[in-house]
């Protein structure tokens, strides 16, 4: 068995909301949920969601903007967040028939819903048109489909037009989505409106959503979109809103030094200068070519200092070449600013917890901890989820632990140990996290591993049912009134 020095192993300490600590402390109640629903569990809380919304609202009010926040539903499947958005008076961005239909059934106001889905079939368009839900148009075939459906129902369809392919600082940002900025004005002014091809489409506003996390690009895209609205205005067409989509950053980690140290060590690891810190020395986007480390890590910027409302503020303060900010340009025109945050509204709103099924040492001498879950239950487009999980000892079980668990098989039980967390799919690659974890001790069967801050995309976006495994159960932790730190669980 290999030992590694815990001091040299890079840690990535997550920011943890107090509700999570409380849930992990009340172990009895937690273990009951595992007995009832099995592993893994996704546990959510609504207070952080409300607090995140409040940060956006305050910022938008500070700049005296008319506004509408729409929660991007695709980031999490729970209905509870839709109900909470509804209760707090903000909207939901939907992308499929079921997402939209559920929102309508849960009583969301149609004027606080938007349909932005990448593919809209006729059934979905009918649902939106019948209910007066704003449809964001991506291409001409979609315009034709919405026109047909609206004509069929003799009901004008509220539409916005998505813009993509912005040119920022001389470079065109490729996008598969939307119409080019140069196409939008003629589309709306020449083809929409009575007597025209798209006579049943009622133009309301403009929309974009950019890939990546650049504030500058978003600022520049917003300026271009305002220019489009001005050109339309010269032709007598009013833009009531501009929607700048989502992609607002989240700050996941406590410590900048840990973040920097991690990449230094990843670099050294890829060069073979130290024990690997990832499974099979995966470079997370870095590769060694002719002795040199190439590429950049393809990971989410888990540590960043411009998250949520600060990120929004930088977009609002982006200036045109006369020094006017986007916020003041929108205000002058009385255009409503809309945003569609998904991940960032869910910051601190959920965790994923799995039970330890086994421990073993592999042929390389690495400790493998088998979890009752699979990697699709903790997956995003980032090459790895760079937050240290928390090991929760399950005292009740450990007292029942067979005596042979304490024998020479696990001689370093009480010492820090490096381990890989492995999952239930019969794939060599079903490693839940690529990173090697430094655990305080060898876990016991029945212990719990808690992954922090997983509600935005991590738990739901890529989950699959291979081997006919059931999807994870989603619970909402509600504070028990009058009992601080006490939560009761409700299934979503
Ligand atoms: C994904 C998406 C969002 C949400 O993005 P986040 O990064 O979760 O904030 C908003 N709008 C559209 C159109 C999207 O595709």
Coordinates of C-alpha atoms and ligand atoms in Angstrom, one line a residue:
X1 CA 0.0 0.0 0.0
X2 CA 1.2 3.5 -0.9
X3 CA 1.3 6.3 1.6
X4 CA 1.3 9.9 0.5
X5 CA 2.0 12.9 2.6
X6 CA -1.2 14.7 3.3
X7 CA 0.5 18.0 3.4
X8 CA 1.7 17.6 -0.2
X9 CA -1.7 16.6 -1.5
X10 CA -3.6 19.5 -3.0
X11 CA -6.9 20.2 -1.2
X12 CA -9.8 22.1 -2.6
X13 CA -11.9 23.2 0.3
X14 CA -15.5 24.0 -0.6
X15 CA -17.6 26.8 0.8
X16 CA -20.3 25.1 2.8
X17 CA -23.6 26.6 3.8
X18 CA -24.7 26.2 7.4
X19 CA -27.8 24.1 6.4
X20 CA -25.5 21.4 5.0
X21 CA -23.6 21.2 8.3
X22 CA -26.9 20.9 10.2
X23 CA -28.1 18.1 7.9
X24 CA -24.8 16.2 8.2
X25 CA -24.8 16.6 12.0
X26 CA -28.3 15.2 12.4
X27 CA -27.1 11.8 11.3
X28 CA -30.0 9.8 12.6
X29 CA -32.5 11.6 10.4
X30 CA -30.1 11.3 7.5
X31 CA -29.6 7.6 7.9
X32 CA -33.4 7.1 8.0
X33 CA -33.6 8.7 4.6
X34 CA -31.0 6.3 3.2
X35 CA -33.0 3.4 4.7
X36 CA -36.1 4.7 3.0
X37 CA -34.8 5.8 -0.4
X38 CA -31.4 4.1 -0.8
X39 CA -28.3 5.7 -2.2
X40 CA -27.4 8.3 -3.5
X41 CA -29.6 11.1 -2.2
X42 CA -29.8 14.6 -3.6
X43 CA -30.8 16.9 -0.7
X44 CA -31.9 20.5 -1.5
X45 CA -32.7 23.6 0.5
X46 CA -34.7 26.5 -0.7
X47 CA -33.3 29.3 1.4
X48 CA -30.1 29.7 -0.6
X49 CA -32.1 29.8 -3.8
X50 CA -34.2 32.7 -2.4
X51 CA -31.1 34.5 -1.2
X52 CA -29.4 34.2 -4.6
X53 CA -32.4 35.7 -6.2
X54 CA -32.4 38.5 -3.7
X55 CA -28.8 39.4 -4.7
X56 CA -29.8 39.7 -8.3
X57 CA -32.9 41.7 -7.5
X58 CA -31.1 44.1 -5.3
X59 CA -28.4 44.7 -7.9
X60 CA -31.0 45.3 -10.7
X61 CA -32.9 47.7 -8.4
X62 CA -29.7 49.5 -7.4
X63 CA -29.4 50.3 -11.1
X64 CA -33.1 51.2 -11.4
X65 CA -33.7 48.8 -14.2
X66 CA -37.0 47.2 -15.1
X67 CA -36.2 43.5 -14.8
X68 CA -37.3 39.9 -14.8
X69 CA -35.2 37.0 -13.6
X70 CA -36.0 33.7 -15.1
X71 CA -34.6 30.5 -13.5
X72 CA -33.1 28.2 -16.1
X73 CA -34.9 25.1 -15.2
X74 CA -32.5 22.8 -17.0
X75 CA -29.9 23.2 -14.3
X76 CA -32.0 21.1 -11.8
X77 CA -35.1 18.9 -12.2
X78 CA -36.8 19.6 -8.9
X79 CA -40.3 21.1 -8.9
X80 CA -39.6 22.8 -5.6
X81 CA -37.5 25.5 -7.2
X82 CA -40.2 26.3 -9.7
X83 CA -42.7 26.6 -6.9
X84 CA -40.2 28.8 -4.9
X85 CA -39.6 31.1 -7.9
X86 CA -43.3 31.4 -8.3
X87 CA -43.8 32.2 -4.7
X88 CA -41.1 34.8 -4.8
X89 CA -42.4 36.4 -8.0
X90 CA -39.8 35.5 -10.5
X91 CA -39.9 33.4 -13.6
X92 CA -38.7 30.2 -15.2
X93 CA -36.8 29.6 -18.5
X94 CA -38.0 26.3 -20.0
X95 CA -36.6 24.2 -22.8
X96 CA -38.8 21.2 -23.3
X97 CA -42.5 20.2 -23.3
X98 CA -42.3 18.6 -19.8
X99 CA -40.4 21.6 -18.3
X100 CA -43.0 24.0 -19.7
X101 CA -46.0 21.9 -19.0
X102 CA -44.9 21.3 -15.4
X103 CA -44.4 25.0 -14.8
X104 CA -47.9 25.8 -16.2
X105 CA -49.4 23.0 -14.0
X106 CA -47.6 24.3 -11.0
X107 CA -49.3 27.7 -11.5
X108 CA -46.5 29.8 -13.0
X109 CA -47.8 32.9 -14.6
X110 CA -47.4 32.7 -18.4
X111 CA -45.9 36.2 -18.6
X112 CA -43.2 35.0 -16.3
X113 CA -42.2 32.0 -18.5
X114 CA -40.1 31.8 -21.5
X115 CA -39.5 29.0 -24.0
X116 CA -35.8 29.0 -25.2
X117 CA -35.4 25.3 -26.1
X118 CA -32.9 24.4 -28.8
X119 CA -35.4 22.1 -30.5
X120 CA -39.1 23.0 -30.5
X121 CA -41.5 20.4 -31.9
X122 CA -45.1 21.2 -32.9
X123 CA -46.6 19.9 -29.6
X124 CA -44.3 22.2 -27.6
X125 CA -45.1 25.2 -29.8
X126 CA -48.8 24.5 -29.5
X127 CA -48.5 24.5 -25.7
X128 CA -46.6 27.8 -25.7
X129 CA -49.0 29.5 -28.1
X130 CA -52.1 28.3 -26.4
X131 CA -50.8 29.6 -23.1
X132 CA -49.4 32.8 -24.4
X133 CA -45.8 31.9 -23.4
X134 CA -43.0 33.9 -25.0
X135 CA -41.1 31.8 -27.6
X136 CA -37.5 32.7 -28.4
X137 CA -36.9 32.1 -32.1
X138 CA -33.7 30.6 -33.3
X139 CA -34.1 30.1 -37.0
X140 CA -36.5 30.6 -40.0
X141 CA -38.0 27.1 -39.8
X142 CA -39.0 27.8 -36.3
X143 CA -40.5 31.1 -37.4
X144 CA -42.5 29.1 -40.0
X145 CA -43.7 26.6 -37.4
X146 CA -44.8 29.2 -34.9
X147 CA -46.6 31.1 -37.6
X148 CA -48.5 28.0 -38.7
X149 CA -49.5 27.1 -35.1
X150 CA -50.5 30.7 -34.3
X151 CA -52.5 30.9 -37.5
X152 CA -54.2 27.5 -36.7
X153 CA -55.3 28.8 -33.3
X154 CA -55.9 32.3 -34.7
X155 CA -53.9 33.6 -31.7
X156 CA -50.9 35.8 -32.2
X157 CA -47.7 34.3 -30.8
X158 CA -45.4 36.4 -28.5
X159 CA -41.9 36.0 -29.7
X160 CA -38.4 37.2 -29.0
X161 CA -35.5 36.7 -31.4
X162 CA -32.3 35.1 -30.4
X163 CA -29.1 36.7 -31.6
X164 CA -25.8 34.8 -32.0
X165 CA -22.5 35.2 -33.7
X166 CA -21.6 38.5 -32.1
X167 CA -18.4 40.2 -33.1
X168 CA -16.4 41.3 -30.1
X169 CA -13.0 43.1 -30.4
X170 CA -12.8 42.1 -34.1
X171 CA -13.5 38.4 -33.4
X172 CA -16.7 36.6 -34.2
X173 CA -17.9 34.4 -31.5
X174 CA -19.2 31.2 -33.1
X175 CA -22.6 30.0 -32.0
X176 CA -24.9 27.4 -33.3
X177 CA -27.8 29.5 -31.9
X178 CA -29.7 32.5 -33.2
X179 CA -29.7 34.9 -36.0
X180 CA -26.6 37.1 -36.8
X181 CA -26.9 40.7 -35.4
X182 CA -26.9 41.9 -39.1
X183 CA -29.9 39.7 -39.9
X184 CA -32.2 40.6 -37.0
X185 CA -33.3 44.0 -38.0
X186 CA -34.5 43.0 -41.5
X187 CA -36.1 39.8 -40.2
X188 CA -38.2 41.7 -37.7
X189 CA -38.9 44.8 -39.7
X190 CA -39.5 43.1 -43.1
X191 CA -40.9 39.7 -42.4
X192 CA -42.9 40.1 -39.2
X193 CA -46.1 42.0 -38.9
X194 CA -49.4 42.2 -40.7
X195 CA -49.3 41.6 -44.5
X196 CA -46.0 39.8 -44.1
X197 CA -44.9 36.2 -44.2
X198 CA -44.8 36.0 -40.3
X199 CA -48.0 38.0 -39.7
X200 CA -49.0 36.0 -36.6
X201 CA -45.7 36.6 -34.8
X202 CA -45.8 39.4 -32.3
X203 CA -42.3 40.8 -31.7
X204 CA -41.5 41.6 -28.1
X205 CA -37.7 41.6 -27.6
X206 CA -34.2 40.2 -28.2
X207 CA -32.4 37.4 -26.5
X208 CA -28.9 36.0 -26.3
X209 CA -27.0 33.4 -24.2
X210 CA -23.3 33.1 -24.6
X211 CA -21.1 30.1 -23.9
X212 CA -18.3 30.6 -21.5
X213 CA -18.0 33.1 -18.7
X214 CA -16.7 36.3 -20.2
X215 CA -18.2 39.5 -18.7
X216 CA -16.6 41.6 -21.5
X217 CA -18.2 39.5 -24.2
X218 CA -21.6 39.7 -22.5
X219 CA -21.2 43.5 -22.2
X220 CA -20.3 43.9 -25.8
X221 CA -23.1 41.5 -26.9
X222 CA -25.6 43.6 -24.9
X223 CA -24.4 46.8 -26.6
X224 CA -24.8 45.2 -30.0
X225 CA -28.3 44.1 -29.0
X226 CA -29.2 47.6 -27.9
X227 CA -28.0 48.9 -31.3
X228 CA -30.4 46.3 -33.0
X229 CA -33.2 47.6 -30.8
X230 CA -32.4 51.2 -31.9
X231 CA -32.4 50.2 -35.5
X232 CA -35.8 48.6 -35.0
X233 CA -37.0 51.6 -33.2
X234 CA -36.1 53.8 -36.2
X235 CA -38.5 51.6 -38.2
X236 CA -41.3 52.0 -35.6
X237 CA -40.8 48.7 -33.8
X238 CA -40.6 48.6 -30.0
X239 CA -38.3 46.3 -28.1
X240 CA -39.8 45.7 -24.7
X241 CA -37.1 43.5 -23.2
X242 CA -33.5 42.3 -23.8
X243 CA -32.7 38.9 -22.3
X244 CA -29.0 38.3 -21.6
X245 CA -29.3 34.6 -20.8
X246 CA -27.3 32.9 -18.0
X247 CA -23.7 31.9 -17.3
X248 CA -23.3 33.9 -14.2
X249 CA -20.3 32.5 -12.2
X250 CA -20.5 30.7 -8.9
X251 CA -17.7 30.8 -6.3
X252 CA -17.4 27.3 -5.0
X253 CA -14.1 27.3 -3.2
X254 CA -12.7 28.9 0.0
X255 CA -9.1 29.5 -0.9
X256 CA -7.3 31.0 -3.8
X257 CA -4.0 29.5 -2.8
X258 CA -5.4 26.0 -2.8
X259 CA -6.8 26.6 -6.3
X260 CA -3.4 27.8 -7.6
X261 CA -1.5 25.0 -5.8
X262 CA -3.8 22.4 -7.3
X263 CA -2.8 23.5 -10.8
X264 CA 0.9 23.6 -9.9
X265 CA 0.6 20.1 -8.6
X266 CA -1.4 18.9 -11.6
X267 CA 1.3 20.3 -13.8
X268 CA 4.0 18.4 -11.9
X269 CA 1.9 15.3 -11.9
X270 CA 1.5 15.4 -15.7
X271 CA 5.2 15.8 -16.0
X272 CA 5.8 12.8 -13.8
X273 CA 7.5 14.8 -11.1
X274 CA 5.2 13.6 -8.3
X275 CA 2.7 10.9 -7.4
X276 CA -0.3 11.3 -9.7
X277 CA -3.2 13.4 -8.2
X278 CA -5.7 12.1 -10.7
X279 CA -6.8 8.7 -11.8
X280 CA -4.3 7.4 -14.4
X281 CA -2.7 10.8 -14.2
X282 CA -5.5 12.4 -16.2
X283 CA -4.3 15.9 -17.1
X284 CA -7.9 17.3 -17.1
X285 CA -7.0 18.9 -20.4
X286 CA -3.2 19.2 -19.9
X287 CA -1.0 16.8 -21.9
X288 CA 2.7 16.2 -22.0
X289 CA 4.2 16.7 -25.5
X290 CA 7.9 16.4 -26.0
X291 CA 8.5 16.9 -22.3
X292 CA 6.4 20.1 -22.2
X293 CA 3.0 20.5 -20.6
X294 CA 0.5 21.7 -23.2
X295 CA -3.2 22.8 -23.2
X296 CA -5.3 24.3 -20.6
X297 CA -7.4 22.5 -18.0
X298 CA -11.0 22.1 -19.3
X299 CA -12.5 22.7 -15.9
X300 CA -15.1 25.1 -14.6
X301 CA -13.4 28.1 -12.8
X302 CA -14.5 26.9 -9.4
X303 CA -12.5 29.6 -7.7
X304 CA -13.4 33.1 -9.0
X305 CA -14.0 36.4 -7.3
X306 CA -16.6 37.8 -9.6
X307 CA -19.6 35.6 -9.0
X308 CA -23.4 36.2 -9.3
X309 CA -24.4 39.8 -8.7
X310 CA -20.9 41.0 -9.1
X311 CA -20.7 39.3 -12.5
X312 CA -24.0 41.0 -13.4
X313 CA -22.7 44.4 -12.2
X314 CA -19.7 44.2 -14.6
X315 CA -22.0 43.6 -17.5
X316 CA -24.2 46.6 -16.4
X317 CA -21.1 48.8 -16.1
X318 CA -19.8 47.9 -19.6
X319 CA -19.4 51.1 -21.6
X320 CA -20.0 52.1 -25.2
X321 CA -17.5 54.2 -27.0
X322 CA -19.1 57.4 -25.6
X323 CA -18.7 56.1 -22.1
X324 CA -22.3 55.3 -21.5
X325 CA -23.0 52.1 -19.5
X326 CA -25.3 49.4 -20.7
X327 CA -27.4 50.0 -17.6
X328 CA -28.0 53.7 -18.5
X329 CA -28.7 52.8 -22.2
X330 CA -31.4 50.3 -21.1
X331 CA -32.8 52.8 -18.6
X332 CA -33.0 55.6 -21.2
X333 CA -34.9 53.3 -23.5
X334 CA -37.1 51.8 -20.8
X335 CA -36.1 48.3 -21.9
X336 CA -36.6 45.6 -19.4
X337 CA -33.5 43.6 -18.7
X338 CA -34.0 39.9 -18.4
X339 CA -31.6 37.3 -17.1
X340 CA -31.8 33.5 -17.1
X341 CA -29.4 32.2 -14.4
X342 CA -29.5 28.5 -13.7
X343 CA -26.4 27.3 -11.9
X344 CA -25.9 30.5 -9.9
X345 CA -29.4 30.6 -8.5
X346 CA -28.7 27.1 -7.2
X347 CA -25.5 28.1 -5.5
X348 CA -25.5 26.2 -2.1
X349 CA -29.0 24.8 -2.8
X350 CA -28.1 21.1 -2.9
X351 CA -25.7 18.3 -2.0
X352 CA -25.4 14.7 -3.2
X353 CA -24.7 12.0 -0.6
X354 CA -23.7 8.4 -1.2
X355 CA -23.1 5.4 1.0
X356 CA -19.8 3.6 1.0
X357 CA -20.2 0.0 -0.3
X358 CA -16.7 -1.3 -0.2
X359 CA -13.0 -0.5 0.2
X360 CA -10.2 -2.3 -1.6
X361 CA -6.7 -1.8 -2.8
X362 CA -6.1 -2.0 -6.5
X363 CA -3.1 -3.6 -8.3
X364 CA -1.3 -0.3 -8.2
X365 CA -1.7 -0.1 -4.4
X366 CA -4.3 2.7 -4.5
X367 CA -7.3 2.6 -2.2
X368 CA -10.6 2.4 -4.0
X369 CA -13.7 3.4 -2.2
X370 CA -16.8 2.0 -3.9
X371 CA -19.9 4.3 -3.6
X372 CA -23.5 3.3 -4.1
X373 CA -23.8 5.7 -7.0
X374 CA -22.4 6.2 -10.5
X375 CA -20.5 8.9 -12.1
X376 CA -23.4 10.2 -14.2
X377 CA -24.9 11.3 -10.8
X378 CA -22.1 13.8 -10.4
X379 CA -21.2 15.0 -13.8
X380 CA -21.0 18.2 -15.8
X381 CA -19.1 19.3 -18.9
X382 CA -16.2 20.2 -16.7
X383 CA -13.4 17.7 -16.8
X384 CA -13.7 17.1 -13.1
X385 CA -15.7 18.5 -10.1
X386 CA -12.9 20.2 -8.2
X387 CA -14.4 20.3 -4.7
X388 CA -13.3 18.0 -1.8
X389 CA -16.2 15.9 -0.6
X390 CA -16.8 15.4 3.1
X391 CA -16.6 12.0 4.7
X392 CA -19.3 11.5 7.3
X393 CA -18.8 8.6 9.6
X394 CA -21.9 6.7 10.3
X395 CA -21.5 5.9 14.0
X396 CA -24.6 3.8 14.3
X397 CA -23.4 1.4 11.7
X398 CA -19.7 1.4 12.7
X399 CA -20.6 0.0 16.1
X400 CA -22.2 -2.9 14.3
X401 CA -19.2 -3.2 12.0
X402 CA -17.8 -6.7 11.9
X403 CA -14.7 -7.2 14.1
X404 CA -12.5 -8.1 11.2
X405 CA -12.9 -4.6 9.9
X406 CA -10.5 -3.4 12.6
X407 CA -7.8 -6.1 11.8
X408 CA -4.6 -5.9 9.8
X409 CA -6.6 -5.5 6.5
X410 CA -6.9 -1.8 7.3
X411 CA -3.8 -1.0 9.2
X412 CA -3.9 2.7 8.7
X413 CA -7.5 3.2 9.5
X414 CA -6.9 6.3 11.6
X415 CA -4.5 8.0 9.3
X416 CA -5.0 10.2 6.3
X417 CA -5.2 8.2 3.1
X418 CA -5.4 8.9 -0.6
X419 CA -8.3 7.3 -2.3
X420 CA -10.3 7.2 -5.5
X421 CA -14.1 7.1 -5.3
X422 CA -15.5 4.5 -7.7
X423 CA -19.0 4.0 -8.9
X424 CA -21.5 1.3 -9.9
X425 CA -21.3 1.2 -13.7
X426 CA -19.3 -1.7 -15.0
X427 CA -16.8 0.6 -16.7
X428 CA -13.2 1.0 -15.9
X429 CA -13.9 4.7 -16.2
X430 CA -16.7 4.8 -13.6
X431 CA -14.6 6.9 -11.3
X432 CA -16.9 9.4 -9.5
X433 CA -14.2 12.0 -9.2
X434 CA -11.0 11.8 -11.3
X435 CA -9.1 13.5 -8.5
X436 CA -7.5 11.4 -5.7
X437 CA -9.1 12.3 -2.5
X438 CA -7.2 12.7 0.8
X439 CA -9.5 11.2 3.4
X440 CA -8.8 11.5 7.1
X441 CA -9.0 7.7 7.5
X442 CA -10.1 4.6 5.6
X443 CA -13.9 4.9 5.5
X444 CA -16.1 2.1 6.9
X445 CA -18.8 0.4 4.9
X446 CA -21.9 2.4 5.5
X447 CA -20.1 5.7 6.0
X448 CA -21.4 8.6 3.8
X449 CA -19.6 10.7 1.3
X450 CA -21.2 14.1 0.8
X451 CA -20.5 16.2 -2.4
X452 CA -21.0 19.8 -1.8
X453 CA -23.0 22.3 -3.9
X454 CA -24.1 19.9 -6.6
X455 CA -27.7 21.3 -7.3
X456 CA -26.6 23.3 -10.4
X457 CA -26.1 20.7 -13.2
X458 CA -23.9 18.3 -11.3
X459 CA -26.6 15.9 -10.0
X460 CA -29.2 16.0 -12.8
X461 CA -27.9 17.1 -16.2
X462 CA -26.2 13.9 -17.2
X463 CA -27.7 11.3 -14.9
X464 CA -28.6 8.1 -16.6
X465 CA -30.2 4.7 -15.8
X466 CA -27.7 2.3 -17.2
X467 CA -28.0 -1.2 -15.7
X468 CA -31.6 -0.2 -14.8
X469 CA -30.4 1.6 -11.7
X470 CA -33.0 3.9 -10.4
X471 CA -32.3 7.7 -10.6
X472 CA -31.3 9.3 -7.3
X473 CA -34.1 10.4 -5.0
X474 CA -34.5 14.2 -4.6
X475 CA -35.4 15.5 -1.1
X476 CA -36.1 19.0 0.0
X477 CA -34.8 19.8 3.5
X478 CA -37.3 22.2 5.2
X479 CA -36.2 23.9 8.4
X480 CA -38.4 22.8 11.4
X481 CA -39.9 25.9 12.9
X482 CA -38.7 26.8 16.3
X483 CA -35.9 24.2 16.2
X484 CA -32.7 25.7 15.0
X485 CA -30.6 23.4 12.9
X486 CA -33.4 20.9 12.5
X487 CA -34.7 19.9 9.1
X488 CA -37.5 17.6 7.9
X489 CA -37.3 15.9 4.6
X490 CA -39.8 15.9 1.8
X491 CA -39.6 14.1 -1.4
X492 CA -39.6 16.4 -4.5
Ligands
LIG1 C1 -28.1 27.0 -20.1 C2 -28.8 28.2 -20.4 C3 -29.0 29.2 -19.4 C4 -28.5 29.0 -18.0 O1 -27.1 29.0 -17.9 P1 -26.4 29.0 -16.5 O2 -25.0 28.8 -16.8 O3 -26.9 27.8 -15.7 O4 -26.7 30.2 -15.8 C5 -29.8 30.3 -19.7 N1 -30.3 30.5 -20.9 C6 -30.1 29.6 -21.9 C7 -30.7 29.9 -23.2 C8 -29.4 28.5 -21.7 O5 -29.2 27.6 -22.7

